[in-house]
PDB file of C-alpha atoms in Angstrom:
ATOM      1  CA  MET A  20     109.241 -10.316 -30.626  1.00 49.00           C
ATOM      2  CA  ASP A  21     105.487 -10.369 -31.530  1.00 60.00           C
ATOM      3  CA  ASN A  22     104.084  -9.034 -27.899  1.00 67.00           C
ATOM      4  CA  PRO A  23     104.478  -5.317 -26.817  1.00 73.00           C
ATOM      5  CA  TYR A  24     105.011  -6.320 -22.923  1.00 89.00           C
ATOM      6  CA  LYS A  25     107.733  -6.004 -21.521  1.00 96.00           C
ATOM      7  CA  ILE A  26     108.814  -8.247 -18.082  1.00 97.00           C
ATOM      8  CA  ALA A  27     111.228  -7.338 -15.428  1.00 98.00           C
ATOM      9  CA  ILE A  28     112.486 -10.541 -13.463  1.00 97.00           C
ATOM     10  CA  ILE A  29     113.836 -10.114 -10.196  1.00 96.00           C
ATOM     11  CA  GLY A  30     115.675 -13.043  -9.247  1.00 90.00           C
ATOM     12  CA  GLY A  31     116.444 -14.365 -12.717  1.00 82.00           C
ATOM     13  CA  THR A  32     119.640 -16.131 -12.052  1.00 80.00           C
ATOM     14  CA  GLY A  33     118.243 -18.494  -9.017  1.00 81.00           C
ATOM     15  CA  LYS A  34     116.386 -22.000  -9.425  1.00 80.00           C
ATOM     16  CA  VAL A  35     113.076 -20.449 -11.241  1.00 88.00           C
ATOM     17  CA  GLY A  36     114.604 -17.182 -12.968  1.00 87.00           C
ATOM     18  CA  ARG A  37     115.787 -18.437 -15.645  1.00 85.00           C
ATOM     19  CA  TYR A  38     113.666 -20.841 -16.402  1.00 92.00           C
ATOM     20  CA  ILE A  39     111.237 -17.671 -16.211  1.00 94.00           C
ATOM     21  CA  ALA A  40     112.965 -15.406 -19.171  1.00 92.00           C
ATOM     22  CA  SER A  41     113.173 -18.697 -21.295  1.00 91.00           C
ATOM     23  CA  GLU A  42     109.652 -18.794 -21.188  1.00 94.00           C
ATOM     24  CA  ALA A  43     108.689 -15.542 -21.824  1.00 94.00           C
ATOM     25  CA  LEU A  44     110.768 -15.099 -25.242  1.00 93.00           C
ATOM     26  CA  LYS A  45     109.566 -18.646 -26.115  1.00 93.00           C
ATOM     27  CA  ASN A  46     105.828 -16.969 -25.259  1.00 94.00           C
ATOM     28  CA  GLY A  47     107.168 -13.639 -27.551  1.00 93.00           C
ATOM     29  CA  TYR A  48     107.462 -10.932 -24.532  1.00 95.00           C
ATOM     30  CA  GLN A  49     110.008  -8.526 -23.991  1.00 94.00           C
ATOM     31  CA  VAL A  50     112.422  -9.297 -21.520  1.00 95.00           C
ATOM     32  CA  ARG A  51     114.529  -7.275 -18.639  1.00 96.00           C
ATOM     33  CA  MET A  52     116.329  -8.706 -15.841  1.00 94.00           C
ATOM     34  CA  LEU A  53     117.758  -7.568 -13.135  1.00 94.00           C
ATOM     35  CA  VAL A  54     121.256  -9.839 -12.274  1.00 90.00           C
ATOM     36  CA  ARG A  55     123.400  -9.095  -9.690  1.00 84.00           C
ATOM     37  CA  ASN A  56     126.490 -11.173 -10.820  1.00 80.00           C
ATOM     38  CA  PRO A  57     126.639 -11.392 -14.904  1.00 76.00           C
ATOM     39  CA  LYS A  58     128.690 -14.314 -14.311  1.00 71.00           C
ATOM     40  CA  LYS A  59     125.554 -16.252 -12.937  1.00 68.00           C
ATOM     41  CA  LEU A  60     123.617 -15.793 -15.745  1.00 69.00           C
ATOM     42  CA  LYS A  61     122.806 -18.723 -17.688  1.00 62.00           C
ATOM     43  CA  CYS A  62     120.911 -17.229 -20.145  1.00 58.00           C
ATOM     44  CA  SER A  63     122.507 -16.260 -23.048  1.00 60.00           C
ATOM     45  CA  ASP A  64     120.010 -15.066 -24.657  1.00 71.00           C
ATOM     46  CA  ASP A  65     120.497 -11.861 -27.056  1.00 76.00           C
ATOM     47  CA  ASN A  66     117.160 -10.838 -26.494  1.00 83.00           C
ATOM     48  CA  ILE A  67     117.068 -10.925 -22.424  1.00 90.00           C
ATOM     49  CA  GLU A  68     118.141  -7.208 -21.631  1.00 93.00           C
ATOM     50  CA  VAL A  69     120.353  -7.408 -18.149  1.00 93.00           C
ATOM     51  CA  VAL A  70     120.329  -4.832 -15.603  1.00 95.00           C
ATOM     52  CA  THR A  71     123.374  -5.229 -13.416  1.00 94.00           C
ATOM     53  CA  GLY A  72     122.690  -4.085  -9.745  1.00 94.00           C
ATOM     54  CA  ASP A  73     121.374  -4.893  -6.571  1.00 93.00           C
ATOM     55  CA  VAL A  74     117.606  -5.231  -4.929  1.00 94.00           C
ATOM     56  CA  GLU A  75     118.321  -3.293  -2.407  1.00 94.00           C
ATOM     57  CA  ASN A  76     119.060  -0.088  -4.379  1.00 96.00           C
ATOM     58  CA  ILE A  77     116.399   1.441  -4.997  1.00 96.00           C
ATOM     59  CA  ASP A  78     117.255   3.191  -8.151  1.00 97.00           C
ATOM     60  CA  THR A  79     118.244   0.103  -9.456  1.00 97.00           C
ATOM     61  CA  ILE A  80     114.512  -1.027  -9.364  1.00 97.00           C
ATOM     62  CA  VAL A  81     113.362   2.291 -10.950  1.00 98.00           C
ATOM     63  CA  GLN A  82     115.704   1.078 -13.978  1.00 97.00           C
ATOM     64  CA  LEU A  83     114.422  -2.425 -14.323  1.00 97.00           C
ATOM     65  CA  LEU A  84     110.772  -1.156 -14.427  1.00 98.00           C
ATOM     66  CA  GLU A  85     111.239   1.881 -17.000  1.00 97.00           C
ATOM     67  CA  GLY A  86     108.836   0.656 -19.794  1.00 96.00           C
ATOM     68  CA  CYS A  87     107.775  -2.563 -17.896  1.00 97.00           C
ATOM     69  CA  LYS A  88     103.997  -3.505 -18.187  1.00 97.00           C
ATOM     70  CA  VAL A  89     104.557  -6.814 -15.691  1.00 98.00           C
ATOM     71  CA  VAL A  90     107.126  -8.013 -12.732  1.00 98.00           C
ATOM     72  CA  ILE A  91     107.538 -10.720 -12.070  1.00 98.00           C
ATOM     73  CA  ASN A  92     109.600 -11.511  -8.420  1.00 97.00           C
ATOM     74  CA  CYS A  93     110.894 -14.680  -7.439  1.00 95.00           C
ATOM     75  CA  PHE A  94     113.932 -13.092  -5.220  1.00 94.00           C
ATOM     76  CA  GLY A  95     115.074 -15.668  -2.916  1.00 91.00           C
ATOM     77  CA  GLN A  96     118.079 -15.649  -0.211  1.00 90.00           C
ATOM     78  CA  PRO A  97     120.121 -19.052   1.156  1.00 86.00           C
ATOM     79  CA  MET A  98     118.192 -19.171   4.737  1.00 82.00           C
ATOM     80  CA  ARG A  99     121.074 -18.203   6.741  1.00 86.00           C
ATOM     81  CA  ASP A 100     120.555 -14.613   5.939  1.00 92.00           C
ATOM     82  CA  THR A 101     118.344 -12.068   7.606  1.00 94.00           C
ATOM     83  CA  PRO A 102     115.617 -11.970   5.631  1.00 95.00           C
ATOM     84  CA  MET A 103     114.061  -9.038   3.160  1.00 96.00           C
ATOM     85  CA  TYR A 104     111.646 -10.570   1.003  1.00 97.00           C
ATOM     86  CA  SER A 105     109.142  -7.723   2.620  1.00 97.00           C
ATOM     87  CA  ARG A 106     111.422  -5.135   2.364  1.00 97.00           C
ATOM     88  CA  VAL A 107     112.365  -5.550  -1.158  1.00 97.00           C
ATOM     89  CA  THR A 108     108.844  -6.029  -1.986  1.00 98.00           C
ATOM     90  CA  ARG A 109     107.480  -2.991  -0.476  1.00 98.00           C
ATOM     91  CA  ASP A 110     110.392  -1.129  -3.112  1.00 98.00           C
ATOM     92  CA  ILE A 111     109.064  -2.962  -5.899  1.00 98.00           C
ATOM     93  CA  LEU A 112     105.851  -2.004  -5.692  1.00 98.00           C
ATOM     94  CA  LYS A 113     106.341   1.987  -4.885  1.00 97.00           C
ATOM     95  CA  VAL A 114     107.980   2.001  -8.162  1.00 98.00           C
ATOM     96  CA  MET A 115     105.194  -0.044 -10.007  1.00 98.00           C
ATOM     97  CA  LYS A 116     103.066   2.588  -8.432  1.00 97.00           C
ATOM     98  CA  GLU A 117     104.996   5.863  -9.945  1.00 97.00           C
ATOM     99  CA  LYS A 118     105.533   3.964 -13.203  1.00 97.00           C
ATOM    100  CA  GLY A 119     101.518   2.912 -13.343  1.00 97.00           C
ATOM    101  CA  ILE A 120     102.571  -0.686 -13.595  1.00 98.00           C
ATOM    102  CA  ARG A 121      99.657  -3.118 -12.381  1.00 97.00           C
ATOM    103  CA  ARG A 122     100.398  -6.582 -12.675  1.00 98.00           C
ATOM    104  CA  TYR A 123     102.742  -8.126  -9.893  1.00 98.00           C
ATOM    105  CA  ILE A 124     103.228 -12.033  -9.992  1.00 98.00           C
ATOM    106  CA  GLY A 125     105.918 -13.302  -7.237  1.00 98.00           C
ATOM    107  CA  VAL A 126     106.105 -16.460  -5.205  1.00 97.00           C
ATOM    108  CA  THR A 127     106.702 -17.772  -1.906  1.00 97.00           C
ATOM    109  CA  GLY A 128     106.407 -21.438  -0.175  1.00 95.00           C
ATOM    110  CA  ALA A 129     103.758 -23.311   0.636  1.00 96.00           C
ATOM    111  CA  SER A 130     104.335 -23.056   4.302  1.00 96.00           C
ATOM    112  CA  LEU A 131     102.898 -19.049   4.291  1.00 97.00           C
ATOM    113  CA  ASN A 132      99.245 -19.728   6.008  1.00 96.00           C
ATOM    114  CA  ILE A 133      96.440 -17.965   5.201  1.00 95.00           C
ATOM    115  CA  ILE A 134      93.262 -17.209   6.028  1.00 94.00           C
ATOM    116  CA  GLY A 135      90.547 -19.800   4.604  1.00 95.00           C
ATOM    117  CA  ASP A 136      93.652 -21.990   3.923  1.00 97.00           C
ATOM    118  CA  LYS A 137      92.532 -26.139   4.497  1.00 97.00           C
ATOM    119  CA  LYS A 138      95.702 -27.620   4.806  1.00 97.00           C
ATOM    120  CA  SER A 139      96.031 -31.514   5.458  1.00 96.00           C
ATOM    121  CA  PRO A 140      97.580 -32.287   9.096  1.00 96.00           C
ATOM    122  CA  LEU A 141     100.824 -33.349   6.857  1.00 93.00           C
ATOM    123  CA  ASN A 142     100.986 -29.428   5.470  1.00 95.00           C
ATOM    124  CA  LYS A 143     100.077 -28.337   8.608  1.00 95.00           C
ATOM    125  CA  ILE A 144     102.395 -29.919  10.308  1.00 95.00           C
ATOM    126  CA  GLY A 145     105.212 -29.417   7.294  1.00 94.00           C
ATOM    127  CA  ALA A 146     103.996 -25.454   8.062  1.00 95.00           C
ATOM    128  CA  LYS A 147     104.219 -25.734  11.772  1.00 95.00           C
ATOM    129  CA  MET A 148     107.922 -26.647  11.595  1.00 95.00           C
ATOM    130  CA  PHE A 149     109.258 -23.652   9.295  1.00 95.00           C
ATOM    131  CA  GLU A 150     107.230 -21.364  11.839  1.00 93.00           C
ATOM    132  CA  VAL A 151     109.209 -23.268  14.553  1.00 95.00           C
ATOM    133  CA  PHE A 152     112.747 -23.564  12.628  1.00 94.00           C
ATOM    134  CA  PHE A 153     112.734 -20.456  10.015  1.00 94.00           C
ATOM    135  CA  SER A 154     110.669 -18.002  12.582  1.00 95.00           C
ATOM    136  CA  LYS A 155     112.799 -15.287  11.277  1.00 96.00           C
ATOM    137  CA  MET A 156     111.891 -15.811   7.690  1.00 96.00           C
ATOM    138  CA  MET A 157     108.181 -16.442   8.097  1.00 96.00           C
ATOM    139  CA  LYS A 158     107.794 -13.158   9.844  1.00 97.00           C
ATOM    140  CA  ASP A 159     109.122 -11.762   7.523  1.00 97.00           C
ATOM    141  CA  LYS A 160     106.691 -14.285   4.258  1.00 97.00           C
ATOM    142  CA  LYS A 161     103.528 -12.871   6.299  1.00 97.00           C
ATOM    143  CA  GLU A 162     104.992  -9.069   6.222  1.00 98.00           C
ATOM    144  CA  GLU A 163     105.483  -9.368   2.254  1.00 98.00           C
ATOM    145  CA  LEU A 164     102.213 -10.815   1.784  1.00 98.00           C
ATOM    146  CA  ASP A 165     100.585  -7.815   4.444  1.00 98.00           C
ATOM    147  CA  ILE A 166     101.985  -5.358   1.984  1.00 98.00           C
ATOM    148  CA  LEU A 167     100.257  -7.247  -0.924  1.00 98.00           C
ATOM    149  CA  LEU A 168      97.111  -7.003   0.541  1.00 97.00           C
ATOM    150  CA  GLU A 169      97.424  -2.795   1.455  1.00 96.00           C
ATOM    151  CA  ASN A 170      97.893  -2.565  -2.182  1.00 93.00           C
ATOM    152  CA  LYS A 171      94.509  -2.865  -3.766  1.00 89.00           C
ATOM    153  CA  TYR A 172      95.455  -0.939  -7.582  1.00 90.00           C
ATOM    154  CA  LEU A 173      97.791  -3.681  -7.953  1.00 96.00           C
ATOM    155  CA  ASP A 174      96.589  -7.068 -10.276  1.00 98.00           C
ATOM    156  CA  TRP A 175      98.731  -9.274  -7.792  1.00 98.00           C
ATOM    157  CA  THR A 176      99.083 -12.900  -7.895  1.00 98.00           C
ATOM    158  CA  LEU A 177     101.310 -14.806  -4.996  1.00 98.00           C
ATOM    159  CA  ILE A 178     102.021 -18.401  -5.906  1.00 98.00           C
ATOM    160  CA  ARG A 179     102.680 -20.718  -3.258  1.00 98.00           C
ATOM    161  CA  LEU A 180     105.286 -23.347  -4.244  1.00 97.00           C
ATOM    162  CA  PRO A 181     106.197 -27.184  -2.517  1.00 95.00           C
ATOM    163  CA  PHE A 182     109.608 -28.430  -2.962  1.00 94.00           C
ATOM    164  CA  VAL A 183     111.279 -27.351  -6.030  1.00 93.00           C
ATOM    165  CA  LYS A 184     113.242 -30.075  -8.371  1.00 90.00           C
ATOM    166  CA  GLU A 185     115.489 -28.875 -11.000  1.00 86.00           C
ATOM    167  CA  GLY A 186     113.618 -30.157 -14.308  1.00 78.00           C
ATOM    168  CA  VAL A 187     111.895 -29.398 -17.869  1.00 73.00           C
ATOM    169  CA  GLU A 188     109.629 -31.739 -17.035  1.00 74.00           C
ATOM    170  CA  ILE A 189     106.020 -30.638 -18.478  1.00 78.00           C
ATOM    171  CA  ARG A 190     103.084 -31.807 -16.549  1.00 85.00           C
ATOM    172  CA  VAL A 191      99.589 -30.865 -15.520  1.00 90.00           C
ATOM    173  CA  VAL A 192     100.054 -28.287 -12.996  1.00 95.00           C
ATOM    174  CA  LYS A 193      97.411 -28.575 -10.274  1.00 97.00           C
ATOM    175  CA  GLU A 194      96.106 -25.178  -8.261  1.00 98.00           C
ATOM    176  CA  SER A 195      94.291 -25.417  -5.126  1.00 98.00           C
ATOM    177  CA  LEU A 196      93.453 -22.047  -2.793  1.00 98.00           C
ATOM    178  CA  THR A 197      93.139 -23.791   0.330  1.00 97.00           C
ATOM    179  CA  ASP A 198      95.775 -26.638  -0.112  1.00 97.00           C
ATOM    180  CA  MET A 199      99.080 -27.772  -1.372  1.00 96.00           C
ATOM    181  CA  PRO A 200      97.820 -30.336  -4.377  1.00 95.00           C
ATOM    182  CA  GLY A 201     101.565 -32.380  -4.510  1.00 94.00           C
ATOM    183  CA  THR A 202     104.788 -32.291  -2.985  1.00 92.00           C
ATOM    184  CA  MET A 203     106.884 -30.918  -6.109  1.00 94.00           C
ATOM    185  CA  ILE A 204     107.146 -29.257  -8.846  1.00 95.00           C
ATOM    186  CA  SER A 205     109.764 -28.985 -11.542  1.00 94.00           C
ATOM    187  CA  ASN A 206     111.594 -25.274 -12.225  1.00 93.00           C
ATOM    188  CA  LYS A 207     109.964 -25.471 -15.852  1.00 93.00           C
ATOM    189  CA  GLU A 208     106.056 -25.865 -14.440  1.00 95.00           C
ATOM    190  CA  ILE A 209     106.708 -23.018 -12.397  1.00 96.00           C
ATOM    191  CA  ALA A 210     107.732 -21.178 -15.305  1.00 96.00           C
ATOM    192  CA  SER A 211     105.321 -21.736 -17.552  1.00 95.00           C
ATOM    193  CA  PHE A 212     102.297 -21.449 -14.713  1.00 97.00           C
ATOM    194  CA  ILE A 213     103.658 -17.881 -14.078  1.00 97.00           C
ATOM    195  CA  ILE A 214     104.034 -17.125 -17.690  1.00 97.00           C
ATOM    196  CA  SER A 215     100.698 -18.171 -18.612  1.00 97.00           C
ATOM    197  CA  GLN A 216      99.081 -15.976 -15.069  1.00 98.00           C
ATOM    198  CA  ILE A 217     100.352 -12.752 -17.048  1.00 97.00           C
ATOM    199  CA  ASP A 218      96.788 -12.221 -18.355  1.00 95.00           C
ATOM    200  CA  ASN A 219      95.206 -14.163 -16.376  1.00 97.00           C
ATOM    201  CA  LYS A 220      92.749 -12.858 -13.646  1.00 96.00           C
ATOM    202  CA  GLU A 221      91.983 -15.847 -12.142  1.00 97.00           C
ATOM    203  CA  TYR A 222      94.186 -15.336  -9.418  1.00 98.00           C
ATOM    204  CA  ILE A 223      93.883 -11.742  -8.835  1.00 98.00           C
ATOM    205  CA  HIS A 224      94.625 -10.606  -5.400  1.00 97.00           C
ATOM    206  CA  LYS A 225      94.894 -14.330  -4.404  1.00 98.00           C
ATOM    207  CA  THR A 226      97.761 -16.849  -3.136  1.00 98.00           C
ATOM    208  CA  PRO A 227      97.295 -19.896  -5.024  1.00 98.00           C
ATOM    209  CA  PHE A 228      99.372 -23.227  -3.955  1.00 98.00           C
ATOM    210  CA  ILE A 229     100.798 -25.187  -7.409  1.00 98.00           C
ATOM    211  CA  ALA A 230     102.428 -28.231  -7.682  1.00 97.00           C
ATOM    212  CA  ILE A 231     102.146 -31.933  -9.591  1.00 93.00           C
TER     213      ILE A 231
END
């Protein structure tokens, strides 16, 4: 590893997490990943340091973040579960502050509405449907954003995603701060964009949409 940065990845066995780990290693970063069930870990690279535990346990988060410079949070939940995105994020940021870690990159859905958005009529309808059918999740996602907005000391970026498709395509990723510029994106493209943002200050304290 030729990069001194160690990256902590939360949600490493999910749709996007394993691609983020691979992309980080390819770019020379050191990687530490939180894994609840090691059997689900599809990245078998010996350079990935694995912490086995539950994100709901703050002691596990402390162990994960020790010595890290960057935190990437792609924690996800099944729709039927009680949402806990805001609680997980709050605990992560608390530990980051204690350890002096500043860079945080998270992901959320395109349905999250933010002041200043100029969504197309179709995207407005989609966001409204999520608020109606997944009201608890959307409320929790808004609380997660509020927590980030309160933490001015952090160099945070929260990336809003469209439908995620399995795949390793690498195309030009479109970016916007006001509306989703496309309908889907692949895991690999998300991972590539996230890693590119580690030292990029363009979206500090911002919530960009990305798509292809």
